[in-house]
PDB file of C-alpha atoms in Angstrom:
ATOM      1  CA  MET G  73      32.788 -42.741  17.340  1.00 48.00           C
ATOM      2  CA  ARG G  74      35.557 -39.874  17.489  1.00 43.00           C
ATOM      3  CA  ALA G  75      35.763 -40.017  13.596  1.00 47.00           C
ATOM      4  CA  PHE G  76      31.836 -39.495  13.304  1.00 45.00           C
ATOM      5  CA  VAL G  77      32.064 -36.657  15.769  1.00 37.00           C
ATOM      6  CA  TYR G  78      34.817 -34.968  13.872  1.00 36.00           C
ATOM      7  CA  ILE G  79      32.953 -35.213  10.765  1.00 43.00           C
ATOM      8  CA  ILE G  80      29.863 -33.547  12.287  1.00 44.00           C
ATOM      9  CA  LEU G  81      31.989 -30.721  13.690  1.00 39.00           C
ATOM     10  CA  VAL G  82      33.790 -30.070  10.468  1.00 36.00           C
ATOM     11  CA  ALA G  83      30.137 -30.103   8.766  1.00 41.00           C
ATOM     12  CA  THR G  84      28.796 -27.512  11.150  1.00 40.00           C
ATOM     13  CA  VAL G  85      31.779 -25.160  10.908  1.00 36.00           C
ATOM     14  CA  PHE G  86      31.338 -25.394   6.996  1.00 36.00           C
ATOM     15  CA  ILE G  87      27.686 -24.736   7.218  1.00 40.00           C
ATOM     16  CA  GLN G  88      28.256 -21.597   9.538  1.00 41.00           C
ATOM     17  CA  ALA G  89      31.058 -20.368   7.512  1.00 37.00           C
ATOM     18  CA  SER G  90      28.769 -20.592   4.146  1.00 41.00           C
ATOM     19  CA  ALA G  91      26.049 -18.965   6.020  1.00 47.00           C
ATOM     20  CA  ASN G  92      28.270 -15.866   6.955  1.00 59.00           C
ATOM     21  CA  ARG G  93      27.754 -12.974   4.594  1.00 70.00           C
ATOM     22  CA  ASN G  94      30.845 -10.992   3.439  1.00 88.00           C
ATOM     23  CA  LYS G  95      31.000  -8.066   5.845  1.00 91.00           C
ATOM     24  CA  SER G  96      33.633  -6.125   3.578  1.00 93.00           C
ATOM     25  CA  ILE G  97      31.245  -6.378   0.590  1.00 94.00           C
ATOM     26  CA  GLU G  98      28.355  -5.138   2.610  1.00 95.00           C
ATOM     27  CA  ARG G  99      30.205  -2.038   3.718  1.00 95.00           C
ATOM     28  CA  LYS G 100      31.303  -1.369   0.262  1.00 96.00           C
ATOM     29  CA  ALA G 101      27.811  -1.739  -0.977  1.00 96.00           C
ATOM     30  CA  SER G 102      26.322   0.591   1.684  1.00 96.00           C
ATOM     31  CA  GLN G 103      29.227   2.915   1.102  1.00 97.00           C
ATOM     32  CA  PHE G 104      28.648   3.082  -2.694  1.00 97.00           C
ATOM     33  CA  TYR G 105      24.841   3.417  -2.202  1.00 97.00           C
ATOM     34  CA  ASP G 106      25.027   6.240   0.388  1.00 97.00           C
ATOM     35  CA  GLN G 107      27.605   8.120  -2.067  1.00 97.00           C
ATOM     36  CA  GLN G 108      25.064   7.642  -5.047  1.00 97.00           C
ATOM     37  CA  GLU G 109      27.827   5.712  -6.986  1.00 98.00           C
ATOM     38  CA  TRP G 110      25.039   3.626  -8.413  1.00 98.00           C
ATOM     39  CA  ALA G 111      26.982   1.461 -10.818  1.00 97.00           C
ATOM     40  CA  SER G 112      29.463   0.302  -8.206  1.00 97.00           C
ATOM     41  CA  ALA G 113      26.655  -0.139  -5.601  1.00 97.00           C
ATOM     42  CA  SER G 114      24.945  -2.359  -8.149  1.00 97.00           C
ATOM     43  CA  ALA G 115      28.103  -4.449  -8.650  1.00 97.00           C
ATOM     44  CA  MET G 116      28.470  -4.868  -4.870  1.00 97.00           C
ATOM     45  CA  TYR G 117      24.923  -5.760  -4.349  1.00 97.00           C
ATOM     46  CA  ASP G 118      24.937  -8.395  -7.168  1.00 96.00           C
ATOM     47  CA  LEU G 119      27.697 -10.005  -5.404  1.00 96.00           C
ATOM     48  CA  ILE G 120      25.816  -9.949  -2.105  1.00 96.00           C
ATOM     49  CA  ILE G 121      22.657 -11.572  -4.004  1.00 96.00           C
ATOM     50  CA  GLU G 122      24.797 -14.100  -5.560  1.00 93.00           C
ATOM     51  CA  GLY G 123      26.265 -15.146  -2.141  1.00 89.00           C
ATOM     52  CA  SER G 124      24.578 -16.655   0.951  1.00 81.00           C
ATOM     53  CA  HIS G 125      21.339 -15.575   2.425  1.00 90.00           C
ATOM     54  CA  PRO G 126      20.354 -12.389   0.417  1.00 95.00           C
ATOM     55  CA  THR G 127      17.668 -10.140   2.125  1.00 96.00           C
ATOM     56  CA  PRO G 128      14.715  -8.332   0.890  1.00 97.00           C
ATOM     57  CA  ALA G 129      16.807  -5.278   1.797  1.00 97.00           C
ATOM     58  CA  ASP G 130      19.580  -6.327  -0.550  1.00 98.00           C
ATOM     59  CA  PHE G 131      17.162  -6.717  -3.407  1.00 98.00           C
ATOM     60  CA  GLY G 132      15.534  -3.510  -2.560  1.00 98.00           C
ATOM     61  CA  HIS G 133      18.860  -1.506  -2.617  1.00 98.00           C
ATOM     62  CA  ALA G 134      19.868  -3.519  -5.800  1.00 98.00           C
ATOM     63  CA  ILE G 135      16.614  -2.621  -7.644  1.00 98.00           C
ATOM     64  CA  VAL G 136      16.747   1.054  -6.629  1.00 98.00           C
ATOM     65  CA  SER G 137      20.601   1.350  -7.894  1.00 98.00           C
ATOM     66  CA  ALA G 138      19.497  -0.251 -11.217  1.00 98.00           C
ATOM     67  CA  GLU G 139      16.630   2.098 -11.531  1.00 98.00           C
ATOM     68  CA  MET G 140      18.676   4.941 -10.617  1.00 97.00           C
ATOM     69  CA  GLN G 141      20.749   4.155 -13.752  1.00 97.00           C
ATOM     70  CA  ASN G 142      17.570   3.756 -15.942  1.00 97.00           C
ATOM     71  CA  ASP G 143      18.600   0.073 -16.152  1.00 98.00           C
ATOM     72  CA  THR G 144      15.199  -1.617 -16.331  1.00 97.00           C
ATOM     73  CA  THR G 145      16.483  -4.816 -17.765  1.00 98.00           C
ATOM     74  CA  SER G 146      18.616  -5.310 -14.493  1.00 98.00           C
ATOM     75  CA  SER G 147      15.943  -4.283 -12.127  1.00 98.00           C
ATOM     76  CA  MET G 148      13.355  -6.463 -13.724  1.00 98.00           C
ATOM     77  CA  ALA G 149      15.881  -9.540 -13.722  1.00 98.00           C
ATOM     78  CA  LEU G 150      16.388  -8.740  -9.920  1.00 98.00           C
ATOM     79  CA  THR G 151      12.730  -8.830  -9.290  1.00 98.00           C
ATOM     80  CA  GLU G 152      12.157 -12.167 -10.953  1.00 97.00           C
ATOM     81  CA  LYS G 153      15.298 -13.523  -9.014  1.00 97.00           C
ATOM     82  CA  ALA G 154      13.896 -12.384  -5.785  1.00 97.00           C
ATOM     83  CA  ALA G 155      10.634 -14.307  -6.568  1.00 96.00           C
ATOM     84  CA  SER G 156      12.588 -17.508  -7.797  1.00 95.00           C
ATOM     85  CA  ARG G 157      14.854 -17.388  -4.601  1.00 94.00           C
ATOM     86  CA  GLN G 158      11.575 -17.334  -2.673  1.00 94.00           C
ATOM     87  CA  ILE G 159      12.387 -13.812  -0.964  1.00 96.00           C
ATOM     88  CA  ASP G 160       9.399 -12.208   0.514  1.00 96.00           C
ATOM     89  CA  LEU G 161       8.061  -9.913  -2.432  1.00 95.00           C
ATOM     90  CA  ASP G 162       6.074  -7.741  -0.196  1.00 96.00           C
ATOM     91  CA  SER G 163       9.123  -6.710   1.647  1.00 97.00           C
ATOM     92  CA  VAL G 164      11.110  -6.118  -1.535  1.00 98.00           C
ATOM     93  CA  PHE G 165       8.494  -3.643  -2.622  1.00 97.00           C
ATOM     94  CA  HIS G 166       8.456  -2.130   0.694  1.00 97.00           C
ATOM     95  CA  TYR G 167      12.220  -1.496   0.407  1.00 98.00           C
ATOM     96  CA  VAL G 168      11.898  -0.152  -3.216  1.00 98.00           C
ATOM     97  CA  ARG G 169       9.204   2.299  -2.096  1.00 97.00           C
ATOM     98  CA  SER G 170      10.892   3.591   1.193  1.00 97.00           C
ATOM     99  CA  LEU G 171      14.457   3.707  -0.541  1.00 97.00           C
ATOM    100  CA  SER G 172      12.969   5.779  -3.493  1.00 97.00           C
ATOM    101  CA  PHE G 173      11.352   8.151  -1.072  1.00 96.00           C
ATOM    102  CA  ASP G 174      14.481   8.369   0.874  1.00 95.00           C
ATOM    103  CA  GLN G 175      16.041   9.641  -2.439  1.00 93.00           C
ATOM    104  CA  GLY G 176      13.228  12.187  -3.029  1.00 93.00           C
ATOM    105  CA  MET G 177      12.221  10.216  -5.945  1.00 92.00           C
ATOM    106  CA  THR G 178       8.794   8.985  -5.415  1.00 91.00           C
ATOM    107  CA  SER G 179       8.201   8.680  -9.262  1.00 94.00           C
ATOM    108  CA  LEU G 180      10.988   6.151  -9.403  1.00 97.00           C
ATOM    109  CA  TYR G 181       8.915   3.696  -7.323  1.00 97.00           C
ATOM    110  CA  GLU G 182       5.853   4.564  -9.508  1.00 97.00           C
ATOM    111  CA  GLY G 183       7.965   3.862 -12.772  1.00 97.00           C
ATOM    112  CA  TYR G 184       9.333   0.680 -11.287  1.00 98.00           C
ATOM    113  CA  LEU G 185       5.850  -0.713 -10.669  1.00 98.00           C
ATOM    114  CA  LEU G 186       4.634   0.405 -14.152  1.00 98.00           C
ATOM    115  CA  GLN G 187       7.687  -1.630 -15.462  1.00 98.00           C
ATOM    116  CA  VAL G 188       6.982  -4.687 -13.492  1.00 98.00           C
ATOM    117  CA  LYS G 189       3.368  -4.473 -14.817  1.00 96.00           C
ATOM    118  CA  GLN G 190       4.730  -4.326 -18.346  1.00 97.00           C
ATOM    119  CA  HIS G 191       7.666  -6.665 -18.423  1.00 97.00           C
ATOM    120  CA  ILE G 192       6.487  -9.321 -15.724  1.00 97.00           C
ATOM    121  CA  PRO G 193       3.081 -10.292 -16.701  1.00 96.00           C
ATOM    122  CA  TRP G 194       2.341 -12.951 -13.926  1.00 96.00           C
ATOM    123  CA  MET G 195       3.161  -9.902 -11.494  1.00 96.00           C
ATOM    124  CA  ARG G 196       0.606  -7.529 -12.993  1.00 96.00           C
ATOM    125  CA  ARG G 197      -1.906  -7.828 -10.334  1.00 95.00           C
ATOM    126  CA  VAL G 198       0.589  -7.576  -7.725  1.00 95.00           C
ATOM    127  CA  ALA G 199       1.866  -4.199  -9.325  1.00 97.00           C
ATOM    128  CA  ASP G 200      -1.808  -2.994  -9.799  1.00 97.00           C
ATOM    129  CA  ASN G 201      -2.403  -3.411  -5.940  1.00 97.00           C
ATOM    130  CA  TYR G 202       0.775  -1.461  -4.895  1.00 97.00           C
ATOM    131  CA  LEU G 203       0.078   1.357  -7.769  1.00 98.00           C
ATOM    132  CA  MET G 204      -3.426   1.549  -6.307  1.00 98.00           C
ATOM    133  CA  ASP G 205      -1.779   2.121  -2.746  1.00 97.00           C
ATOM    134  CA  TYR G 206       0.730   4.387  -4.265  1.00 97.00           C
ATOM    135  CA  TYR G 207      -1.858   6.743  -5.808  1.00 98.00           C
ATOM    136  CA  THR G 208      -3.943   6.549  -2.579  1.00 97.00           C
ATOM    137  CA  PHE G 209      -0.876   7.937  -0.873  1.00 96.00           C
ATOM    138  CA  ARG G 210      -0.518  10.790  -3.482  1.00 96.00           C
ATOM    139  CA  ASN G 211      -4.344  11.504  -3.058  1.00 97.00           C
ATOM    140  CA  ASN G 212      -4.469  11.094  -6.945  1.00 98.00           C
ATOM    141  CA  GLY G 213      -8.305  10.570  -7.215  1.00 98.00           C
ATOM    142  CA  PRO G 214      -8.527   9.615 -11.057  1.00 98.00           C
ATOM    143  CA  MET G 215      -5.840   6.849 -10.771  1.00 98.00           C
ATOM    144  CA  MET G 216      -7.384   5.681  -7.350  1.00 98.00           C
ATOM    145  CA  ILE G 217     -10.566   5.222  -9.201  1.00 98.00           C
ATOM    146  CA  SER G 218      -8.821   3.456 -12.172  1.00 98.00           C
ATOM    147  CA  TYR G 219      -6.735   1.058 -10.238  1.00 98.00           C
ATOM    148  CA  SER G 220      -9.287   0.328  -7.608  1.00 98.00           C
ATOM    149  CA  GLU G 221     -11.643  -0.841 -10.516  1.00 98.00           C
ATOM    150  CA  LEU G 222      -9.020  -2.913 -11.942  1.00 97.00           C
ATOM    151  CA  MET G 223      -8.676  -4.659  -8.621  1.00 97.00           C
ATOM    152  CA  LEU G 224     -12.249  -5.041  -8.155  1.00 98.00           C
ATOM    153  CA  ARG G 225     -12.593  -6.961 -11.513  1.00 96.00           C
ATOM    154  CA  GLY G 226     -10.894  -9.914  -9.591  1.00 93.00           C
ATOM    155  CA  LEU G 227     -12.545  -9.277  -6.178  1.00 96.00           C
ATOM    156  CA  PRO G 228     -15.532  -7.386  -6.716  1.00 97.00           C
ATOM    157  CA  ASP G 229     -16.588  -7.217  -2.957  1.00 97.00           C
ATOM    158  CA  ASP G 230     -13.123  -6.461  -1.522  1.00 98.00           C
ATOM    159  CA  ILE G 231     -13.738  -3.630   1.183  1.00 97.00           C
ATOM    160  CA  ARG G 232     -10.334  -2.222   0.768  1.00 97.00           C
ATOM    161  CA  PHE G 233     -10.520  -1.937  -2.950  1.00 98.00           C
ATOM    162  CA  LEU G 234     -14.096  -0.470  -2.579  1.00 98.00           C
ATOM    163  CA  THR G 235     -13.014   1.975   0.176  1.00 98.00           C
ATOM    164  CA  THR G 236     -10.312   3.165  -2.322  1.00 98.00           C
ATOM    165  CA  LEU G 237     -12.864   3.644  -5.016  1.00 98.00           C
ATOM    166  CA  ALA G 238     -15.197   5.766  -2.797  1.00 98.00           C
ATOM    167  CA  ARG G 239     -12.562   7.912  -1.693  1.00 98.00           C
ATOM    168  CA  GLY G 240     -11.292   8.533  -5.125  1.00 98.00           C
ATOM    169  CA  TYR G 241     -14.766   9.564  -6.004  1.00 98.00           C
ATOM    170  CA  MET G 242     -14.547  12.015  -3.032  1.00 97.00           C
ATOM    171  CA  ILE G 243     -11.350  13.358  -4.304  1.00 98.00           C
ATOM    172  CA  VAL G 244     -12.940  14.119  -7.608  1.00 98.00           C
ATOM    173  CA  ASN G 245     -15.792  15.620  -6.353  1.00 97.00           C
ATOM    174  CA  LYS G 246     -18.387  13.090  -7.110  1.00 97.00           C
ATOM    175  CA  PRO G 247     -19.770  12.571  -3.394  1.00 95.00           C
ATOM    176  CA  ASP G 248     -23.125  10.964  -4.895  1.00 95.00           C
ATOM    177  CA  LYS G 249     -21.118   8.274  -6.388  1.00 97.00           C
ATOM    178  CA  ALA G 250     -18.962   7.751  -3.376  1.00 98.00           C
ATOM    179  CA  ALA G 251     -22.076   7.419  -1.351  1.00 97.00           C
ATOM    180  CA  GLU G 252     -23.179   4.652  -3.530  1.00 97.00           C
ATOM    181  CA  VAL G 253     -20.137   2.866  -3.025  1.00 98.00           C
ATOM    182  CA  PHE G 254     -19.971   3.193   0.628  1.00 98.00           C
ATOM    183  CA  SER G 255     -23.603   2.001   0.820  1.00 97.00           C
ATOM    184  CA  HIS G 256     -22.586  -1.148  -0.912  1.00 97.00           C
ATOM    185  CA  ILE G 257     -19.654  -1.373   1.622  1.00 98.00           C
ATOM    186  CA  LEU G 258     -22.367  -1.425   4.441  1.00 97.00           C
ATOM    187  CA  GLN G 259     -24.181  -4.335   2.784  1.00 97.00           C
ATOM    188  CA  LEU G 260     -21.073  -6.381   3.136  1.00 97.00           C
ATOM    189  CA  ASP G 261     -19.832  -4.963   6.336  1.00 97.00           C
ATOM    190  CA  PRO G 262     -22.769  -3.619   8.272  1.00 96.00           C
ATOM    191  CA  ASP G 263     -20.892  -2.418  11.468  1.00 96.00           C
ATOM    192  CA  ASN G 264     -18.081  -0.522   9.660  1.00 97.00           C
ATOM    193  CA  TYR G 265     -17.899   2.421  11.711  1.00 97.00           C
ATOM    194  CA  GLU G 266     -15.798   4.777   9.595  1.00 96.00           C
ATOM    195  CA  VAL G 267     -18.197   4.165   6.624  1.00 97.00           C
ATOM    196  CA  ILE G 268     -21.185   4.746   8.686  1.00 97.00           C
ATOM    197  CA  LEU G 269     -19.930   8.007  10.058  1.00 96.00           C
ATOM    198  CA  THR G 270     -18.991   8.887   6.537  1.00 96.00           C
ATOM    199  CA  LEU G 271     -22.256   8.450   5.376  1.00 97.00           C
ATOM    200  CA  GLY G 272     -23.876  10.429   8.280  1.00 95.00           C
ATOM    201  CA  ASN G 273     -21.537  13.310   7.455  1.00 95.00           C
ATOM    202  CA  TYR G 274     -22.638  13.108   3.758  1.00 95.00           C
ATOM    203  CA  TYR G 275     -26.190  13.371   4.462  1.00 94.00           C
ATOM    204  CA  LEU G 276     -25.605  16.068   7.102  1.00 93.00           C
ATOM    205  CA  GLU G 277     -23.793  18.252   4.746  1.00 92.00           C
ATOM    206  CA  LEU G 278     -26.859  17.725   1.947  1.00 90.00           C
ATOM    207  CA  TYR G 279     -29.244  18.724   4.699  1.00 90.00           C
ATOM    208  CA  ARG G 280     -27.064  21.763   5.488  1.00 86.00           C
ATOM    209  CA  ASP G 281     -26.921  22.833   1.960  1.00 86.00           C
ATOM    210  CA  ASN G 282     -30.729  22.454   1.466  1.00 80.00           C
ATOM    211  CA  HIS G 283     -32.766  22.604   4.642  1.00 71.00           C
ATOM    212  CA  ASP G 284     -36.075  21.657   2.812  1.00 67.00           C
ATOM    213  CA  ASP G 285     -34.223  18.336   2.185  1.00 73.00           C
ATOM    214  CA  SER G 286     -35.974  16.162   5.068  1.00 84.00           C
ATOM    215  CA  ASP G 287     -34.866  12.890   3.566  1.00 89.00           C
ATOM    216  CA  SER G 288     -31.219  13.903   3.870  1.00 91.00           C
ATOM    217  CA  LYS G 289     -31.652  14.887   7.606  1.00 90.00           C
ATOM    218  CA  THR G 290     -33.637  11.503   8.210  1.00 92.00           C
ATOM    219  CA  LYS G 291     -30.691   9.543   6.673  1.00 94.00           C
ATOM    220  CA  ALA G 292     -28.092  11.639   8.541  1.00 93.00           C
ATOM    221  CA  VAL G 293     -29.684  10.945  11.927  1.00 93.00           C
ATOM    222  CA  GLN G 294     -29.979   7.220  11.206  1.00 95.00           C
ATOM    223  CA  TYR G 295     -26.539   7.047  10.311  1.00 96.00           C
ATOM    224  CA  LEU G 296     -25.098   9.123  13.190  1.00 95.00           C
ATOM    225  CA  ASN G 297     -27.255   7.245  15.597  1.00 95.00           C
ATOM    226  CA  ARG G 298     -25.848   3.851  14.044  1.00 96.00           C
ATOM    227  CA  ALA G 299     -22.340   5.313  14.568  1.00 95.00           C
ATOM    228  CA  SER G 300     -22.987   6.359  18.114  1.00 95.00           C
ATOM    229  CA  ALA G 301     -24.225   2.956  19.045  1.00 95.00           C
ATOM    230  CA  ILE G 302     -20.964   1.555  17.943  1.00 95.00           C
ATOM    231  CA  ARG G 303     -18.838   4.018  19.368  1.00 94.00           C
ATOM    232  CA  SER G 304     -20.254   6.870  21.396  1.00 92.00           C
ATOM    233  CA  THR G 305     -18.065  10.006  21.180  1.00 94.00           C
ATOM    234  CA  PRO G 306     -18.612  13.672  21.856  1.00 94.00           C
ATOM    235  CA  TYR G 307     -18.288  14.543  18.150  1.00 92.00           C
ATOM    236  CA  VAL G 308     -20.882  12.329  16.961  1.00 93.00           C
ATOM    237  CA  ASN G 309     -23.291  13.148  19.756  1.00 92.00           C
ATOM    238  CA  ASN G 310     -22.767  16.869  19.037  1.00 91.00           C
ATOM    239  CA  LEU G 311     -23.794  16.227  15.499  1.00 91.00           C
ATOM    240  CA  ILE G 312     -26.976  14.480  16.544  1.00 91.00           C
ATOM    241  CA  LEU G 313     -27.587  17.085  18.809  1.00 90.00           C
ATOM    242  CA  SER G 314     -27.437  19.846  16.443  1.00 86.00           C
ATOM    243  CA  LEU G 315     -29.943  18.080  14.168  1.00 86.00           C
ATOM    244  CA  THR G 316     -32.267  17.832  17.145  1.00 78.00           C
ATOM    245  CA  ASP G 317     -31.803  21.501  17.989  1.00 66.00           C
ATOM    246  CA  ASP G 318     -32.427  22.545  14.422  1.00 66.00           C
ATOM    247  CA  SER G 319     -35.632  20.498  14.487  1.00 57.00           C
ATOM    248  CA  LYS G 320     -36.886  22.272  17.668  1.00 55.00           C
ATOM    249  CA  GLY G 321     -35.992  25.609  16.275  1.00 51.00           C
ATOM    250  CA  LYS G 322     -38.249  25.044  13.474  1.00 56.00           C
ATOM    251  CA  LYS G 323     -41.309  24.410  15.463  1.00 49.00           C
TER     252      LYS G 323
END
């Protein structure tokens, strides 16, 4: 019995020891990264990743270090290794994004995603999704339209993709096309407050631009009343009141 207990204790110690990360290497990796010594940082993060229990943050730092050296081969290999080791790829992409932005290198993140799309075909759709979000963050209307249309090919009724498409149309000053997309969203999600309010404001602006456009006024009132029924706010109620007062003023 004692021998059995001893074996269990030794095995437990061994498992705990193997699970421990090398703190010295971690400190060096962090130091090299902070000092922007990219080649040395890459070497240290490679050691960490080859050791026990690498994290998404480790892969993120390693990928950014490689990208700062224009080492596409390494950054792509690291991305595939993260996937093969079942590291959460969403978290890896998150770290690449945040670390790139911390360096003031937003284009590095964009370039990395374009490389993933080119060099790792089975990740293409994942990269397209993150590129769509990136261009939304940059308020890049044409690219928002382009990438949301790419994503919609696979999921034509996805509300997030449709919303991005509509916002892209608004940025490039095509409000009529945006309104068409927003109307389609309401067919899928009739109680979408933000979309209802957006359409209410859209038709309100059309009416204000042309006071003879009674159809726009009617639609504005309908959508704003719909929005108020879901969530009554002073802002929406004042918009409705302004239309009511305008009607009274014309009598």
